[in-house]
PDB file of C-alpha atoms and ligand atoms in Angstrom:
ATOM      1  CA  MET A   1       0.000   0.000   0.000  1.00  0.00           C
ATOM      2  CA  ASN A   2       1.091   3.561  -0.706  1.00  0.00           C
ATOM      3  CA  ASP A   3       2.420   5.010   2.579  1.00  0.00           C
ATOM      4  CA  SER A   4       0.224   8.110   2.251  1.00  0.00           C
ATOM      5  CA  ARG A   5      -2.855   5.868   2.660  1.00  0.00           C
ATOM      6  CA  LEU A   6      -1.571   4.055   5.752  1.00  0.00           C
ATOM      7  CA  THR A   7      -3.826   4.702   8.731  1.00  0.00           C
ATOM      8  CA  GLY A   8      -3.221   5.273  12.428  1.00  0.00           C
ATOM      9  CA  VAL A   9      -5.430   6.131  15.401  1.00  0.00           C
ATOM     10  CA  VAL A  10      -5.004   9.804  16.371  1.00  0.00           C
ATOM     11  CA  PHE A  11      -6.570  11.276  19.502  1.00  0.00           C
ATOM     12  CA  ASN A  12      -5.567  14.908  19.241  1.00  0.00           C
ATOM     13  CA  ILE A  13      -3.807  17.426  17.026  1.00  0.00           C
ATOM     14  CA  VAL A  14      -2.586  20.557  18.806  1.00  0.00           C
ATOM     15  CA  HIS A  15      -1.431  23.619  16.892  1.00  0.00           C
ATOM     16  CA  SER A  16       1.043  26.290  18.002  1.00  0.00           C
ATOM     17  CA  SER A  17       2.749  24.286  20.743  1.00  0.00           C
ATOM     18  CA  PHE A  18       5.916  25.761  22.254  1.00  0.00           C
ATOM     19  CA  VAL A  19       6.693  22.842  24.575  1.00  0.00           C
ATOM     20  CA  ASP A  20       7.199  19.872  22.269  1.00  0.00           C
ATOM     21  CA  GLY A  21      10.589  20.721  20.785  1.00  0.00           C
ATOM     22  CA  TYR A  22      12.052  23.829  19.145  1.00  0.00           C
ATOM     23  CA  GLY A  23      10.018  26.652  17.595  1.00  0.00           C
ATOM     24  CA  ILE A  24       6.289  26.620  16.936  1.00  0.00           C
ATOM     25  CA  ARG A  25       5.078  23.057  16.506  1.00  0.00           C
ATOM     26  CA  THR A  26       2.025  21.027  15.606  1.00  0.00           C
ATOM     27  CA  THR A  27       1.754  17.984  17.867  1.00  0.00           C
ATOM     28  CA  VAL A  28      -0.051  14.873  16.687  1.00  0.00           C
ATOM     29  CA  PHE A  29      -1.012  12.526  19.542  1.00  0.00           C
ATOM     30  CA  LEU A  30      -1.329   8.828  18.673  1.00  0.00           C
ATOM     31  CA  LYS A  31      -3.239   6.248  20.681  1.00  0.00           C
ATOM     32  CA  GLY A  32      -1.600   3.255  22.340  1.00  0.00           C
ATOM     33  CA  CYS A  33       1.277   2.821  24.761  1.00  0.00           C
ATOM     34  CA  PRO A  34       3.137  -0.234  26.136  1.00  0.00           C
ATOM     35  CA  LEU A  35       3.758   1.531  29.484  1.00  0.00           C
ATOM     36  CA  ARG A  36       1.367   2.334  32.319  1.00  0.00           C
ATOM     37  CA  CYS A  37       3.171   5.122  34.176  1.00  0.00           C
ATOM     38  CA  LEU A  38       1.365   5.828  37.427  1.00  0.00           C
ATOM     39  CA  TRP A  39       1.621   9.567  36.731  1.00  0.00           C
ATOM     40  CA  CYS A  40       0.538   9.355  33.055  1.00  0.00           C
ATOM     41  CA  CYS A  41      -0.844  12.754  32.012  1.00  0.00           C
ATOM     42  CA  ASN A  42      -2.359  11.467  28.749  1.00  0.00           C
ATOM     43  CA  PRO A  43      -4.598   8.603  29.916  1.00  0.00           C
ATOM     44  CA  GLU A  44      -6.506   8.776  26.624  1.00  0.00           C
ATOM     45  CA  GLY A  45      -3.257   7.698  24.935  1.00  0.00           C
ATOM     46  CA  GLN A  46      -2.897   4.400  26.796  1.00  0.00           C
ATOM     47  CA  LYS A  47      -5.332   2.167  24.920  1.00  0.00           C
ATOM     48  CA  PHE A  48      -4.944   1.604  21.189  1.00  0.00           C
ATOM     49  CA  GLU A  49      -8.624   1.642  20.336  1.00  0.00           C
ATOM     50  CA  PRO A  50     -11.041   4.637  20.405  1.00  0.00           C
ATOM     51  CA  GLU A  51     -12.729   5.309  23.777  1.00  0.00           C
ATOM     52  CA  LEU A  52     -15.896   6.950  25.044  1.00  0.00           C
ATOM     53  CA  LYS A  53     -15.446  10.162  27.015  1.00  0.00           C
ATOM     54  CA  PHE A  54     -18.250  11.421  29.270  1.00  0.00           C
ATOM     55  CA  VAL A  55     -18.127  14.862  30.877  1.00  0.00           C
ATOM     56  CA  ALA A  56     -20.606  14.483  33.749  1.00  0.00           C
ATOM     57  CA  PRO A  57     -20.777  18.191  34.743  1.00  0.00           C
ATOM     58  CA  ASP A  58     -22.082  19.024  31.235  1.00  0.00           C
ATOM     59  CA  CYS A  59     -24.855  16.411  31.310  1.00  0.00           C
ATOM     60  CA  SER A  60     -28.427  17.643  31.963  1.00  0.00           C
ATOM     61  CA  SER A  61     -29.778  14.118  32.695  1.00  0.00           C
ATOM     62  CA  CYS A  62     -32.305  14.421  29.847  1.00  0.00           C
ATOM     63  CA  GLY A  63     -32.049  10.687  29.096  1.00  0.00           C
ATOM     64  CA  LYS A  64     -31.895  10.946  25.270  1.00  0.00           C
ATOM     65  CA  CYS A  65     -28.660   8.947  25.125  1.00  0.00           C
ATOM     66  CA  VAL A  66     -30.162   6.204  27.313  1.00  0.00           C
ATOM     67  CA  GLU A  67     -33.052   5.827  24.865  1.00  0.00           C
ATOM     68  CA  ILE A  68     -30.860   5.762  21.785  1.00  0.00           C
ATOM     69  CA  CYS A  69     -28.052   3.428  22.917  1.00  0.00           C
ATOM     70  CA  PRO A  70     -28.595   0.239  20.865  1.00  0.00           C
ATOM     71  CA  VAL A  71     -26.897  -2.078  23.379  1.00  0.00           C
ATOM     72  CA  GLY A  72     -28.324  -0.737  26.648  1.00  0.00           C
ATOM     73  CA  ALA A  73     -24.943   0.471  27.914  1.00  0.00           C
ATOM     74  CA  LEU A  74     -26.370   3.617  29.551  1.00  0.00           C
ATOM     75  CA  ALA A  75     -28.715   4.297  32.469  1.00  0.00           C
ATOM     76  CA  ILE A  76     -29.568   7.399  34.476  1.00  0.00           C
ATOM     77  CA  ASN A  77     -27.610   7.520  37.741  1.00  0.00           C
ATOM     78  CA  PRO A  78     -29.430   9.228  40.621  1.00  0.00           C
ATOM     79  CA  ASP A  79     -26.057  10.467  41.939  1.00  0.00           C
ATOM     80  CA  PRO A  80     -26.062  14.159  40.865  1.00  0.00           C
ATOM     81  CA  GLU A  81     -22.294  14.074  40.345  1.00  0.00           C
ATOM     82  CA  GLN A  82     -22.085  10.883  38.244  1.00  0.00           C
ATOM     83  CA  LYS A  83     -25.310  11.542  36.210  1.00  0.00           C
ATOM     84  CA  LEU A  84     -25.066   8.260  34.207  1.00  0.00           C
ATOM     85  CA  PHE A  85     -24.101   4.622  34.663  1.00  0.00           C
ATOM     86  CA  ILE A  86     -21.924   3.600  31.695  1.00  0.00           C
ATOM     87  CA  ASP A  87     -21.261  -0.070  31.021  1.00  0.00           C
ATOM     88  CA  ARG A  88     -18.019   0.265  29.055  1.00  0.00           C
ATOM     89  CA  GLU A  89     -17.859  -3.501  28.482  1.00  0.00           C
ATOM     90  CA  LYS A  90     -21.112  -3.343  26.533  1.00  0.00           C
ATOM     91  CA  CYS A  91     -20.324  -0.126  24.622  1.00  0.00           C
ATOM     92  CA  THR A  92     -19.566  -0.733  20.920  1.00  0.00           C
ATOM     93  CA  MET A  93     -18.317   2.808  20.325  1.00  0.00           C
ATOM     94  CA  CYS A  94     -21.078   3.483  17.778  1.00  0.00           C
ATOM     95  CA  GLY A  95     -21.181   7.185  18.699  1.00  0.00           C
ATOM     96  CA  LYS A  96     -25.007   7.421  18.699  1.00  0.00           C
ATOM     97  CA  CYS A  97     -25.069   8.873  22.240  1.00  0.00           C
ATOM     98  CA  ALA A  98     -22.624  11.596  21.186  1.00  0.00           C
ATOM     99  CA  ASP A  99     -24.793  12.470  18.166  1.00  0.00           C
ATOM    100  CA  ALA A 100     -27.953  12.565  20.299  1.00  0.00           C
ATOM    101  CA  CYS A 101     -26.579  14.646  23.173  1.00  0.00           C
ATOM    102  CA  ALA A 102     -27.574  18.299  22.805  1.00  0.00           C
ATOM    103  CA  VAL A 103     -24.905  19.494  25.254  1.00  0.00           C
ATOM    104  CA  ASN A 104     -21.961  17.465  23.882  1.00  0.00           C
ATOM    105  CA  ALA A 105     -21.405  15.563  27.123  1.00  0.00           C
ATOM    106  CA  PHE A 106     -20.076  12.579  25.146  1.00  0.00           C
ATOM    107  CA  GLY A 107     -17.127  12.333  22.799  1.00  0.00           C
ATOM    108  CA  ILE A 108     -15.285   9.534  21.023  1.00  0.00           C
ATOM    109  CA  ILE A 109     -11.556   9.833  21.716  1.00  0.00           C
ATOM    110  CA  GLY A 110      -9.481   8.511  18.848  1.00  0.00           C
ATOM    111  CA  LYS A 111     -10.057   8.589  15.118  1.00  0.00           C
ATOM    112  CA  ARG A 112      -8.479   6.532  12.354  1.00  0.00           C
ATOM    113  CA  MET A 113      -6.732   8.887   9.914  1.00  0.00           C
ATOM    114  CA  THR A 114      -4.489   8.404   6.880  1.00  0.00           C
ATOM    115  CA  VAL A 115      -0.971   9.825   6.666  1.00  0.00           C
ATOM    116  CA  ASP A 116      -2.301  12.099   3.917  1.00  0.00           C
ATOM    117  CA  GLU A 117      -5.085  13.464   6.126  1.00  0.00           C
ATOM    118  CA  VAL A 118      -2.672  14.197   8.978  1.00  0.00           C
ATOM    119  CA  MET A 119      -0.120  15.806   6.659  1.00  0.00           C
ATOM    120  CA  LYS A 120      -2.761  18.091   5.120  1.00  0.00           C
ATOM    121  CA  ILE A 121      -3.414  19.474   8.619  1.00  0.00           C
ATOM    122  CA  VAL A 122       0.308  19.635   9.508  1.00  0.00           C
ATOM    123  CA  CYS A 123       1.220  21.454   6.279  1.00  0.00           C
ATOM    124  CA  LYS A 124      -1.267  24.254   7.011  1.00  0.00           C
ATOM    125  CA  ASP A 125       1.156  25.578   9.657  1.00  0.00           C
ATOM    126  CA  GLU A 126       4.239  25.485   7.404  1.00  0.00           C
ATOM    127  CA  TYR A 127       4.626  29.260   7.478  1.00  0.00           C
ATOM    128  CA  TYR A 128       5.004  29.199  11.295  1.00  0.00           C
ATOM    129  CA  TYR A 129       7.506  26.315  11.179  1.00  0.00           C
ATOM    130  CA  ARG A 130       9.733  28.224   8.766  1.00  0.00           C
ATOM    131  CA  LYS A 131       9.509  31.481  10.715  1.00  0.00           C
ATOM    132  CA  SER A 132      10.245  29.841  14.086  1.00  0.00           C
ATOM    133  CA  GLY A 133      12.369  26.769  13.339  1.00  0.00           C
ATOM    134  CA  GLY A 134       9.472  24.550  14.394  1.00  0.00           C
ATOM    135  CA  GLY A 135       7.769  21.551  12.808  1.00  0.00           C
ATOM    136  CA  LEU A 136       5.765  18.449  13.599  1.00  0.00           C
ATOM    137  CA  THR A 137       6.067  16.528  16.871  1.00  0.00           C
ATOM    138  CA  ILE A 138       4.603  13.029  17.018  1.00  0.00           C
ATOM    139  CA  GLY A 139       3.570  12.078  20.550  1.00  0.00           C
ATOM    140  CA  GLY A 140       1.014   9.905  22.290  1.00  0.00           C
ATOM    141  CA  GLY A 141       0.551   7.478  23.953  1.00  0.00           C
ATOM    142  CA  GLU A 142       3.789   6.192  22.539  1.00  0.00           C
ATOM    143  CA  ALA A 143       4.393   7.245  18.936  1.00  0.00           C
ATOM    144  CA  THR A 144       6.463   4.170  18.085  1.00  0.00           C
ATOM    145  CA  ALA A 145       3.692   1.848  19.292  1.00  0.00           C
ATOM    146  CA  GLN A 146       2.124   2.548  15.878  1.00  0.00           C
ATOM    147  CA  PRO A 147       5.467   1.991  14.121  1.00  0.00           C
ATOM    148  CA  ASP A 148       4.431   1.885  10.445  1.00  0.00           C
ATOM    149  CA  PHE A 149       2.242   4.970  10.732  1.00  0.00           C
ATOM    150  CA  THR A 150       4.852   6.961  12.654  1.00  0.00           C
ATOM    151  CA  LEU A 151       7.604   6.017  10.212  1.00  0.00           C
ATOM    152  CA  ALA A 152       5.365   7.057   7.303  1.00  0.00           C
ATOM    153  CA  LEU A 153       4.680  10.419   8.996  1.00  0.00           C
ATOM    154  CA  VAL A 154       8.404  10.976   9.561  1.00  0.00           C
ATOM    155  CA  ARG A 155       9.125  10.245   5.883  1.00  0.00           C
ATOM    156  CA  ALA A 156       6.233  12.445   4.699  1.00  0.00           C
ATOM    157  CA  CYS A 157       7.749  15.316   6.709  1.00  0.00           C
ATOM    158  CA  LYS A 158      11.117  14.724   5.059  1.00  0.00           C
ATOM    159  CA  GLU A 159       9.478  14.851   1.617  1.00  0.00           C
ATOM    160  CA  ASN A 160       7.870  18.164   2.584  1.00  0.00           C
ATOM    161  CA  TYR A 161      11.045  19.604   4.219  1.00  0.00           C
ATOM    162  CA  ILE A 162       9.284  19.840   7.597  1.00  0.00           C
ATOM    163  CA  HIS A 163      11.329  19.321  10.774  1.00  0.00           C
ATOM    164  CA  VAL A 164       9.991  16.297  12.665  1.00  0.00           C
ATOM    165  CA  ALA A 165      10.420  15.323  16.314  1.00  0.00           C
ATOM    166  CA  ILE A 166       9.229  12.219  18.157  1.00  0.00           C
ATOM    167  CA  ASP A 167       8.224  12.354  21.809  1.00  0.00           C
ATOM    168  CA  THR A 168       9.052   8.841  23.029  1.00  0.00           C
ATOM    169  CA  CYS A 169       9.239   6.694  26.135  1.00  0.00           C
ATOM    170  CA  GLY A 170      11.981   4.727  24.322  1.00  0.00           C
ATOM    171  CA  PHE A 171      10.320   1.335  24.820  1.00  0.00           C
ATOM    172  CA  THR A 172      10.588   0.568  21.113  1.00  0.00           C
ATOM    173  CA  THR A 173      10.927  -3.031  20.028  1.00  0.00           C
ATOM    174  CA  THR A 174       9.915  -3.053  16.346  1.00  0.00           C
ATOM    175  CA  GLU A 175      12.131  -2.466  13.322  1.00  0.00           C
ATOM    176  CA  ASN A 176       9.970   0.355  11.923  1.00  0.00           C
ATOM    177  CA  GLY A 177       9.677   1.939  15.366  1.00  0.00           C
ATOM    178  CA  ARG A 178      13.476   2.000  15.595  1.00  0.00           C
ATOM    179  CA  LYS A 179      13.730   3.396  12.049  1.00  0.00           C
ATOM    180  CA  ALA A 180      11.248   6.162  12.921  1.00  0.00           C
ATOM    181  CA  LEU A 181      13.426   7.207  15.886  1.00  0.00           C
ATOM    182  CA  GLU A 182      16.580   7.051  13.753  1.00  0.00           C
ATOM    183  CA  GLU A 183      15.107   9.100  10.891  1.00  0.00           C
ATOM    184  CA  ALA A 184      13.419  11.817  13.015  1.00  0.00           C
ATOM    185  CA  ASP A 185      15.279  15.142  13.319  1.00  0.00           C
ATOM    186  CA  LEU A 186      14.880  15.404  17.093  1.00  0.00           C
ATOM    187  CA  LEU A 187      13.898  13.095  19.943  1.00  0.00           C
ATOM    188  CA  LEU A 188      12.146  14.125  23.141  1.00  0.00           C
ATOM    189  CA  TYR A 189      13.206  11.121  25.185  1.00  0.00           C
ATOM    190  CA  ASP A 190      11.799  10.199  28.605  1.00  0.00           C
ATOM    191  CA  VAL A 191      14.131   8.929  31.311  1.00  0.00           C
ATOM    192  CA  LYS A 192      11.904   7.989  34.248  1.00  0.00           C
ATOM    193  CA  GLY A 193      14.367   6.145  36.448  1.00  0.00           C
ATOM    194  CA  ILE A 194      17.529   4.063  36.641  1.00  0.00           C
ATOM    195  CA  ASP A 195      16.773   1.030  38.798  1.00  0.00           C
ATOM    196  CA  PRO A 196      14.976  -1.588  36.608  1.00  0.00           C
ATOM    197  CA  ALA A 197      12.815  -2.908  39.475  1.00  0.00           C
ATOM    198  CA  GLU A 198      11.698   0.588  40.524  1.00  0.00           C
ATOM    199  CA  HIS A 199      11.040   1.423  36.873  1.00  0.00           C
ATOM    200  CA  ARG A 200       8.865  -1.675  36.510  1.00  0.00           C
ATOM    201  CA  ARG A 201       6.883  -0.750  39.635  1.00  0.00           C
ATOM    202  CA  ASN A 202       6.306   2.789  38.353  1.00  0.00           C
ATOM    203  CA  THR A 203       5.640   2.137  34.666  1.00  0.00           C
ATOM    204  CA  GLY A 204       4.855  -1.561  34.228  1.00  0.00           C
ATOM    205  CA  VAL A 205       8.072  -2.324  32.298  1.00  0.00           C
ATOM    206  CA  SER A 206      11.790  -2.555  33.025  1.00  0.00           C
ATOM    207  CA  ASN A 207      13.979   0.201  31.574  1.00  0.00           C
ATOM    208  CA  GLU A 208      16.651  -1.975  29.924  1.00  0.00           C
ATOM    209  CA  ILE A 209      15.251  -1.624  26.372  1.00  0.00           C
ATOM    210  CA  ILE A 210      14.704   2.108  26.953  1.00  0.00           C
ATOM    211  CA  LEU A 211      18.285   2.777  28.066  1.00  0.00           C
ATOM    212  CA  ASP A 212      19.751   0.535  25.334  1.00  0.00           C
ATOM    213  CA  ASN A 213      17.792   2.453  22.690  1.00  0.00           C
ATOM    214  CA  LEU A 214      18.898   5.755  24.230  1.00  0.00           C
ATOM    215  CA  LYS A 215      22.586   4.803  24.116  1.00  0.00           C
ATOM    216  CA  ARG A 216      22.285   3.535  20.519  1.00  0.00           C
ATOM    217  CA  LEU A 217      20.505   6.688  19.294  1.00  0.00           C
ATOM    218  CA  ASP A 218      22.975   8.869  21.164  1.00  0.00           C
ATOM    219  CA  SER A 219      25.935   7.113  19.543  1.00  0.00           C
ATOM    220  CA  MET A 220      24.341   7.857  16.134  1.00  0.00           C
ATOM    221  CA  GLY A 221      24.486  11.573  16.947  1.00  0.00           C
ATOM    222  CA  LYS A 222      20.715  11.985  17.057  1.00  0.00           C
ATOM    223  CA  PRO A 223      19.772  15.315  18.746  1.00  0.00           C
ATOM    224  CA  ILE A 224      18.015  14.447  22.009  1.00  0.00           C
ATOM    225  CA  ILE A 225      16.124  16.436  24.629  1.00  0.00           C
ATOM    226  CA  ILE A 226      15.726  14.315  27.789  1.00  0.00           C
ATOM    227  CA  ARG A 227      12.519  14.566  29.798  1.00  0.00           C
ATOM    228  CA  TYR A 228      12.691  13.549  33.439  1.00  0.00           C
ATOM    229  CA  PRO A 229       9.278  13.452  35.177  1.00  0.00           C
ATOM    230  CA  PHE A 230       9.896  14.248  38.846  1.00  0.00           C
ATOM    231  CA  ILE A 231       7.293  12.339  40.875  1.00  0.00           C
ATOM    232  CA  PRO A 232       7.393  12.693  44.689  1.00  0.00           C
ATOM    233  CA  GLY A 233       7.788   9.316  46.375  1.00  0.00           C
ATOM    234  CA  TYR A 234       8.313   7.407  43.122  1.00  0.00           C
ATOM    235  CA  ASN A 235      11.528   8.472  41.346  1.00  0.00           C
ATOM    236  CA  ASP A 236      12.711  11.487  43.332  1.00  0.00           C
ATOM    237  CA  SER A 237      15.460  10.072  45.593  1.00  0.00           C
ATOM    238  CA  GLN A 238      18.854  11.809  45.526  1.00  0.00           C
ATOM    239  CA  GLU A 239      20.331   8.463  44.496  1.00  0.00           C
ATOM    240  CA  THR A 240      18.049   8.219  41.454  1.00  0.00           C
ATOM    241  CA  ILE A 241      18.578  11.835  40.395  1.00  0.00           C
ATOM    242  CA  LYS A 242      22.364  11.555  40.674  1.00  0.00           C
ATOM    243  CA  ALA A 243      22.390   8.232  38.792  1.00  0.00           C
ATOM    244  CA  ILE A 244      20.315   9.705  35.936  1.00  0.00           C
ATOM    245  CA  ALA A 245      22.591  12.747  35.759  1.00  0.00           C
ATOM    246  CA  ALA A 246      25.706  10.532  35.748  1.00  0.00           C
ATOM    247  CA  LEU A 247      24.286   8.463  32.883  1.00  0.00           C
ATOM    248  CA  LEU A 248      23.336  11.512  30.801  1.00  0.00           C
ATOM    249  CA  GLU A 249      26.698  13.167  31.418  1.00  0.00           C
ATOM    250  CA  LYS A 250      28.365  10.365  29.438  1.00  0.00           C
ATOM    251  CA  LEU A 251      26.132  10.834  26.370  1.00  0.00           C
ATOM    252  CA  LYS A 252      27.252  13.111  23.542  1.00  0.00           C
ATOM    253  CA  SER A 253      23.977  14.040  21.818  1.00  0.00           C
ATOM    254  CA  VAL A 254      21.888  15.292  24.741  1.00  0.00           C
ATOM    255  CA  GLN A 255      21.117  18.946  24.051  1.00  0.00           C
ATOM    256  CA  ARG A 256      19.072  19.644  27.155  1.00  0.00           C
ATOM    257  CA  VAL A 257      17.353  18.040  30.139  1.00  0.00           C
ATOM    258  CA  ASP A 258      13.780  19.099  30.922  1.00  0.00           C
ATOM    259  CA  ILE A 259      12.558  18.413  34.456  1.00  0.00           C
ATOM    260  CA  ILE A 260       8.801  17.962  34.476  1.00  0.00           C
ATOM    261  CA  GLY A 261       7.451  18.361  38.010  1.00  0.00           C
ATOM    262  CA  TYR A 262       4.441  16.255  38.986  1.00  0.00           C
ATOM    263  CA  HIS A 263       1.143  18.008  38.262  1.00  0.00           C
ATOM    264  CA  GLU A 264      -2.523  17.030  38.387  1.00  0.00           C
ATOM    265  CA  TYR A 265      -3.794  18.594  35.167  1.00  0.00           C
ATOM    266  CA  SER A 266      -5.028  15.248  33.835  1.00  0.00           C
ATOM    267  CA  ARG A 267      -7.041  14.212  36.905  1.00  0.00           C
ATOM    268  CA  THR A 268     -10.433  15.086  35.351  1.00  0.00           C
ATOM    269  CA  ARG A 269      -9.555  13.270  32.114  1.00  0.00           C
ATOM    270  CA  TYR A 270      -9.243  10.002  34.073  1.00  0.00           C
ATOM    271  CA  LYS A 271     -12.755  10.577  35.392  1.00  0.00           C
ATOM    272  CA  GLU A 272     -14.128  11.299  31.922  1.00  0.00           C
ATOM    273  CA  LEU A 273     -12.742   7.970  30.676  1.00  0.00           C
ATOM    274  CA  GLY A 274     -14.019   6.014  33.689  1.00  0.00           C
ATOM    275  CA  MET A 275     -10.464   5.294  34.904  1.00  0.00           C
ATOM    276  CA  PRO A 276      -9.224   5.496  38.522  1.00  0.00           C
ATOM    277  CA  TYR A 277      -6.595   8.203  39.168  1.00  0.00           C
ATOM    278  CA  PRO A 278      -3.534   6.201  40.348  1.00  0.00           C
ATOM    279  CA  LEU A 279      -1.890   8.970  42.404  1.00  0.00           C
ATOM    280  CA  GLU A 280      -4.973  10.036  44.341  1.00  0.00           C
ATOM    281  CA  HIS A 281      -2.932   9.962  47.562  1.00  0.00           C
ATOM    282  CA  ILE A 282      -0.402  12.616  46.449  1.00  0.00           C
ATOM    283  CA  LYS A 283      -1.779  15.797  47.940  1.00  0.00           C
ATOM    284  CA  SER A 284       0.758  18.373  46.771  1.00  0.00           C
ATOM    285  CA  THR A 285       2.952  19.157  43.794  1.00  0.00           C
ATOM    286  CA  PRO A 286       6.725  19.761  44.215  1.00  0.00           C
ATOM    287  CA  THR A 287       7.762  23.269  45.214  1.00  0.00           C
ATOM    288  CA  ASN A 288       9.813  25.414  42.895  1.00  0.00           C
ATOM    289  CA  GLU A 289      12.691  25.310  45.420  1.00  0.00           C
ATOM    290  CA  ARG A 290      12.726  21.504  45.292  1.00  0.00           C
ATOM    291  CA  LEU A 291      12.706  21.495  41.487  1.00  0.00           C
ATOM    292  CA  GLU A 292      15.481  24.122  41.405  1.00  0.00           C
ATOM    293  CA  SER A 293      17.596  21.902  43.683  1.00  0.00           C
ATOM    294  CA  VAL A 294      17.122  18.972  41.270  1.00  0.00           C
ATOM    295  CA  LYS A 295      18.066  21.230  38.356  1.00  0.00           C
ATOM    296  CA  THR A 296      21.274  22.151  40.171  1.00  0.00           C
ATOM    297  CA  ILE A 297      22.281  18.485  40.392  1.00  0.00           C
ATOM    298  CA  PHE A 298      21.933  18.050  36.615  1.00  0.00           C
ATOM    299  CA  GLU A 299      23.832  21.293  36.017  1.00  0.00           C
ATOM    300  CA  GLN A 300      26.648  20.090  38.273  1.00  0.00           C
ATOM    301  CA  HIS A 301      27.020  17.228  35.803  1.00  0.00           C
ATOM    302  CA  GLY A 302      27.488  19.724  32.959  1.00  0.00           C
ATOM    303  CA  LEU A 303      23.976  19.288  31.541  1.00  0.00           C
ATOM    304  CA  LYS A 304      21.952  22.213  30.179  1.00  0.00           C
ATOM    305  CA  THR A 305      18.739  21.911  32.195  1.00  0.00           C
ATOM    306  CA  GLN A 306      15.398  23.664  32.399  1.00  0.00           C
ATOM    307  CA  LEU A 307      12.253  23.317  34.463  1.00  0.00           C
ATOM    308  CA  GLY A 308       9.266  22.300  32.339  1.00  0.00           C
ATOM    309  CA  GLY A 309       9.402  21.507  28.656  1.00  0.00           C
TER     310      GLY A 309
HETATM  311  S1  LIG B   1     -21.147   4.797  21.913  1.00  0.00           S
HETATM  312 FE1  LIG B   1     -22.980   3.641  21.223  1.00  0.00          FE
HETATM  313  S2  LIG B   1     -22.893   1.739  22.374  1.00  0.00           S
HETATM  314 FE2  LIG B   1     -21.506   3.153  23.426  1.00  0.00          FE
HETATM  315  S3  LIG B   1     -22.751   4.102  25.020  1.00  0.00           S
HETATM  316 FE3  LIG B   1     -22.846   5.435  23.220  1.00  0.00          FE
HETATM  317  S4  LIG B   1     -24.686   4.776  22.096  1.00  0.00           S
HETATM  318 FE4  LIG B   1     -24.168   3.135  23.559  1.00  0.00          FE
HETATM  319  S1  LIG B   2     -28.131  13.042  26.091  1.00  0.00           S
HETATM  320 FE1  LIG B   2     -26.447  14.232  26.978  1.00  0.00          FE
HETATM  321  S2  LIG B   2     -27.432  15.557  28.484  1.00  0.00           S
HETATM  322 FE2  LIG B   2     -28.919  13.907  28.006  1.00  0.00          FE
HETATM  323  S3  LIG B   2     -28.543  12.343  29.601  1.00  0.00           S
HETATM  324 FE3  LIG B   2     -27.318  11.812  27.815  1.00  0.00          FE
HETATM  325  S4  LIG B   2     -25.306  12.769  28.213  1.00  0.00           S
HETATM  326 FE4  LIG B   2     -26.762  13.708  29.599  1.00  0.00          FE
END
């Protein structure tokens, strides 16, 4: 099949992003990820298939969706906060409830799109990429978990002279996933920990593949921005921070380290997808002083470092 007609499942396209690489960028978010980080801030990117989103505060309890659902997956919930019972096992993702709802309380997250369709949207912002040194960033979920689609997007960018970055967790095991990382112009690469057992507890997988891929891509001279999510009680020990800094210090292609402090911006999105929020017990986000002290450790290892990214 012609690569331009390859399809992937996309759950969001954000224009004018300043945080996903250099310059002004369009970020395409793909569904599906092999990790389950406890602090995941894109829960809608975890599953590969489209999902039903329900925004309870918008619902007026009119009952139209209950009447129209062909499989009886919906029922009015007397709890004024929950508004509806949703049987997600029964739901076939037909979208009829979303069409029937006058207040848009439902949405289907994730849409199958061709490379051509995505590139048409990406190319609309070409003027801003050229003015700012920006381009496309492919994120997720995990971009390389849809390896053929991501590789085709990377190559389509090359054909159109558009700078392309991949935001990756590095857990890439397929040949085309590896090629996509190798052919991209820039990698935003997560390093979430050093100890394999701790990494498995926090993300569901060991970090051996991730660190091997990082070292291989670094030795190829691939420009890399490291992203370290700083999560209190999970990967924030001095030992872990110093070990990450010592590892990165030895690499030659790391341009910058971004420290991403724990935040709760995605909490409501878990609710909308019917998922439990795994870090419910964390009651506060790290102070700026704490994050500055972590930044200092990376800087002491000769690494250009910033808070956020
Ligand atoms: S998407 Fe279809 S099957 Fe699922 S709850 Fe809505 S109407 Fe029912
Ligand atoms: S149609 Fe919309 S407003 Fe009415 S009960 Fe269903 S979700 Fe709520």
